[in-house]
Amino acid sequence: MSTRPLLNRSLAGMGTTIFAEMSALATATGSINLGQGFPDTDGPEEVREAAVRALRAGLGNQYPPGPGIPELRTAIAEHQQRFHGLTFDPDTEVLVTAGATEAIAAALLALLEPGDEVIAFEPFYDSYAACIAMAGARRVPLTLRAPSFRPDLDELRSLITPRTRLLLVNTPHNPTGTVLTPEELAAIAALAVEHDLLVVTDEVYEHLVFGGAHHPIAALPGMRERTVSISSAGKTFSFTGWKVGWVTGAPELVTAVRTAKQYLTYVSAGPFQYAVAEALRLPDGYYADFRADLHRKRDLLVAGLTAAGFRAFEPQGTFFVTTDITPLGEKDGLEFCRSLPARCGVVAIPNAVFYDDPEAGRSQVRFAFCKREGVLEEAVARLKRLAV
Ligand code: PMP
Ligand code: GLN
């Protein structure tokens, strides 16, 4: 037998994702799962019914068209126009994917070559590191540091080299909850234009900004032709299991991403595509209520974690609050999260796994607040036992 490892070396060390590990731990121990970011109630009943109707009507039960069904591509284009004033041609500038996860993979595999450098905010969402590695490229972290988790734009400039191909942006940012300001986005866009860089922007939490607004980088001058924007129905409509995501961008970019995508899944989620087309057209009230609900839950969990002795960094967006555990006399987030179910029946995510330099995030732990209020209250009550 060859001694060569079976797993492609670019994936060495990337064992089971932290979300899978921690959700399995929650199930095995019967703990409250504030780890993986999925809502514990399903999205709107009418959207669920739309999926049932499609399934029964035989819509999407066989391979849908490669770029996605026209109804959904049109609805995605309308949504980009309605919320962000961005105009996309549903036929050439929109691509439906198997969740944002496939969109990220297809974009990075399509646009990167071995030796290219990608600058991304650290802590990174876990699939970024894996997909950059699968493309043979190199990730270059721009670390967001506590307590503000703002990007240092001078540092960003200093990280750009002749090998830099792409900036990987994520706003609202998982796990810190940072929402980039118009000024930060303008500075990032100016650097992209100056150095002729591509931008891939992950905006799956576009409807979850509390108090401020989400600004898509694609709207800025010079960005339309160099930006691949990614979003997903999973978060916005609370159907994370449906895995319907999408890409919007200039035709050349979408064609490149589609070329890679067609050899990943080819197509997915046929009947759900019809349902998501309806979901995207829900009235503004749906989006406002969804945001207000998560805003309340954010406040509840931030206050509860603070009362339980954590240092909670209030997120401006997303499903997540990052905390520091040092006030509890703890140092190591990974150890803390592995012991938490036994100690008090709660599961959380150690942010260290999202850093190239685990020391930088060693004492940080992420909690999800996309859960019922009673569940959040019970979790807080349990976490309060840690301090006594
Ligand atoms: N990007 C970020 C920042 C996420 O938090 C997630 C998890 N929802 C994804 C991408 C993946 O999205 P999807 O479930 O649509 O694949
Ligand atoms: N996006 C979810 C989170 O950050 C997890 C999705 C997954 O398990 N890959 O928690």
PDB file of N, CA and C and ligand atoms in Angstrom, residues 98-102 104 125 128 170 174 202 204-205 232 234-235 240 243-244 320, ligand 1:
ATOM      1  N   ALA A  98     -26.734  25.059  -5.299  1.00  0.00           N
ATOM      2  CA  ALA A  98     -27.117  24.242  -4.140  1.00  0.00           C
ATOM      3  C   ALA A  98     -26.654  24.959  -2.876  1.00  0.00           C
ATOM      4  N   GLY A  99     -27.430  25.938  -2.462  1.00  0.00           N
ATOM      5  CA  GLY A  99     -27.075  26.760  -1.310  1.00  0.00           C
ATOM      6  C   GLY A  99     -25.936  27.708  -1.648  1.00  0.00           C
ATOM      7  N   ALA A 100     -25.668  28.591  -0.702  1.00  0.00           N
ATOM      8  CA  ALA A 100     -24.515  29.483  -0.873  1.00  0.00           C
ATOM      9  C   ALA A 100     -23.228  28.667  -0.864  1.00  0.00           C
ATOM     10  N   THR A 101     -23.261  27.529  -0.206  1.00  0.00           N
ATOM     11  CA  THR A 101     -22.045  26.701  -0.109  1.00  0.00           C
ATOM     12  C   THR A 101     -21.542  26.319  -1.499  1.00  0.00           C
ATOM     13  N   GLU A 102     -22.457  25.879  -2.366  1.00  0.00           N
ATOM     14  CA  GLU A 102     -21.998  25.529  -3.711  1.00  0.00           C
ATOM     15  C   GLU A 102     -21.602  26.776  -4.501  1.00  0.00           C
ATOM     16  N   ILE A 104     -20.159  29.402  -3.357  1.00  0.00           N
ATOM     17  CA  ILE A 104     -18.799  29.758  -2.917  1.00  0.00           C
ATOM     18  C   ILE A 104     -17.790  28.820  -3.583  1.00  0.00           C
ATOM     19  N   TYR A 125     -15.508  31.944   7.537  1.00  0.00           N
ATOM     20  CA  TYR A 125     -16.504  30.872   7.466  1.00  0.00           C
ATOM     21  C   TYR A 125     -15.792  29.632   6.930  1.00  0.00           C
ATOM     22  N   TYR A 128     -14.721  28.635   3.230  1.00  0.00           N
ATOM     23  CA  TYR A 128     -13.821  29.478   2.426  1.00  0.00           C
ATOM     24  C   TYR A 128     -12.423  28.848   2.389  1.00  0.00           C
ATOM     25  N   ASN A 170     -17.392  39.173   3.225  1.00  0.00           N
ATOM     26  CA  ASN A 170     -18.570  38.569   3.848  1.00  0.00           C
ATOM     27  C   ASN A 170     -19.200  39.624   4.758  1.00  0.00           C
ATOM     28  N   ASN A 174     -20.117  36.346   9.373  1.00  0.00           N
ATOM     29  CA  ASN A 174     -20.188  35.190  10.275  1.00  0.00           C
ATOM     30  C   ASN A 174     -18.750  34.814  10.621  1.00  0.00           C
ATOM     31  N   ASP A 202     -20.092  37.242  -0.002  1.00  0.00           N
ATOM     32  CA  ASP A 202     -21.060  36.327   0.606  1.00  0.00           C
ATOM     33  C   ASP A 202     -22.009  37.169   1.454  1.00  0.00           C
ATOM     34  N   VAL A 204     -25.210  36.164   2.604  1.00  0.00           N
ATOM     35  CA  VAL A 204     -26.367  35.324   2.980  1.00  0.00           C
ATOM     36  C   VAL A 204     -27.197  35.935   4.114  1.00  0.00           C
ATOM     37  N   TYR A 205     -26.581  36.829   4.898  1.00  0.00           N
ATOM     38  CA  TYR A 205     -27.345  37.463   5.989  1.00  0.00           C
ATOM     39  C   TYR A 205     -27.819  38.865   5.587  1.00  0.00           C
ATOM     40  N   SER A 232     -28.614  33.304  -0.320  1.00  0.00           N
ATOM     41  CA  SER A 232     -29.234  31.997  -0.102  1.00  0.00           C
ATOM     42  C   SER A 232     -30.600  32.146   0.530  1.00  0.00           C
ATOM     43  N   GLY A 234     -31.771  29.881   2.512  1.00  0.00           N
ATOM     44  CA  GLY A 234     -31.716  29.164   3.792  1.00  0.00           C
ATOM     45  C   GLY A 234     -31.925  30.089   4.969  1.00  0.00           C
ATOM     46  N   LYS A 235     -31.173  31.186   4.983  1.00  0.00           N
ATOM     47  CA  LYS A 235     -31.218  32.090   6.132  1.00  0.00           C
ATOM     48  C   LYS A 235     -32.431  33.011   6.062  1.00  0.00           C
ATOM     49  N   THR A 240     -33.116  26.044   5.879  1.00  0.00           N
ATOM     50  CA  THR A 240     -31.689  25.776   5.593  1.00  0.00           C
ATOM     51  C   THR A 240     -31.490  24.417   4.927  1.00  0.00           C
ATOM     52  N   LYS A 243     -31.421  24.096   0.698  1.00  0.00           N
ATOM     53  CA  LYS A 243     -30.198  24.357  -0.068  1.00  0.00           C
ATOM     54  C   LYS A 243     -30.479  25.003  -1.425  1.00  0.00           C
ATOM     55  N   VAL A 244     -31.135  26.143  -1.366  1.00  0.00           N
ATOM     56  CA  VAL A 244     -31.302  26.941  -2.582  1.00  0.00           C
ATOM     57  C   VAL A 244     -30.523  28.243  -2.389  1.00  0.00           C
ATOM     58  N   PHE A 320     -25.657  35.316  14.923  1.00  0.00           N
ATOM     59  CA  PHE A 320     -24.664  34.875  15.907  1.00  0.00           C
ATOM     60  C   PHE A 320     -24.147  35.995  16.795  1.00  0.00           C
TER      61      PHE A 320
HETATM   62  N1  PMP B   1     -21.952  31.647   4.054  1.00  0.00           N
HETATM   63  C1  PMP B   1     -22.113  31.950   5.338  1.00  0.00           C
HETATM   64  C2  PMP B   1     -21.460  33.165   5.888  1.00  0.00           C
HETATM   65  C3  PMP B   1     -22.904  31.142   6.151  1.00  0.00           C
HETATM   66  O1  PMP B   1     -23.053  31.429   7.434  1.00  0.00           O
HETATM   67  C4  PMP B   1     -23.507  29.994   5.589  1.00  0.00           C
HETATM   68  C5  PMP B   1     -24.341  29.109   6.437  1.00  0.00           C
HETATM   69  N2  PMP B   1     -25.645  29.405   6.169  1.00  0.00           N
HETATM   70  C6  PMP B   1     -23.312  29.728   4.245  1.00  0.00           C
HETATM   71  C7  PMP B   1     -22.520  30.562   3.507  1.00  0.00           C
HETATM   72  C8  PMP B   1     -23.908  28.526   3.583  1.00  0.00           C
HETATM   73  O2  PMP B   1     -25.188  28.766   3.154  1.00  0.00           O
HETATM   74  P1  PMP B   1     -26.113  27.598   2.547  1.00  0.00           P
HETATM   75  O3  PMP B   1     -26.699  26.879   3.699  1.00  0.00           O
HETATM   76  O4  PMP B   1     -27.091  28.312   1.713  1.00  0.00           O
HETATM   77  O5  PMP B   1     -25.231  26.714   1.736  1.00  0.00           O
END
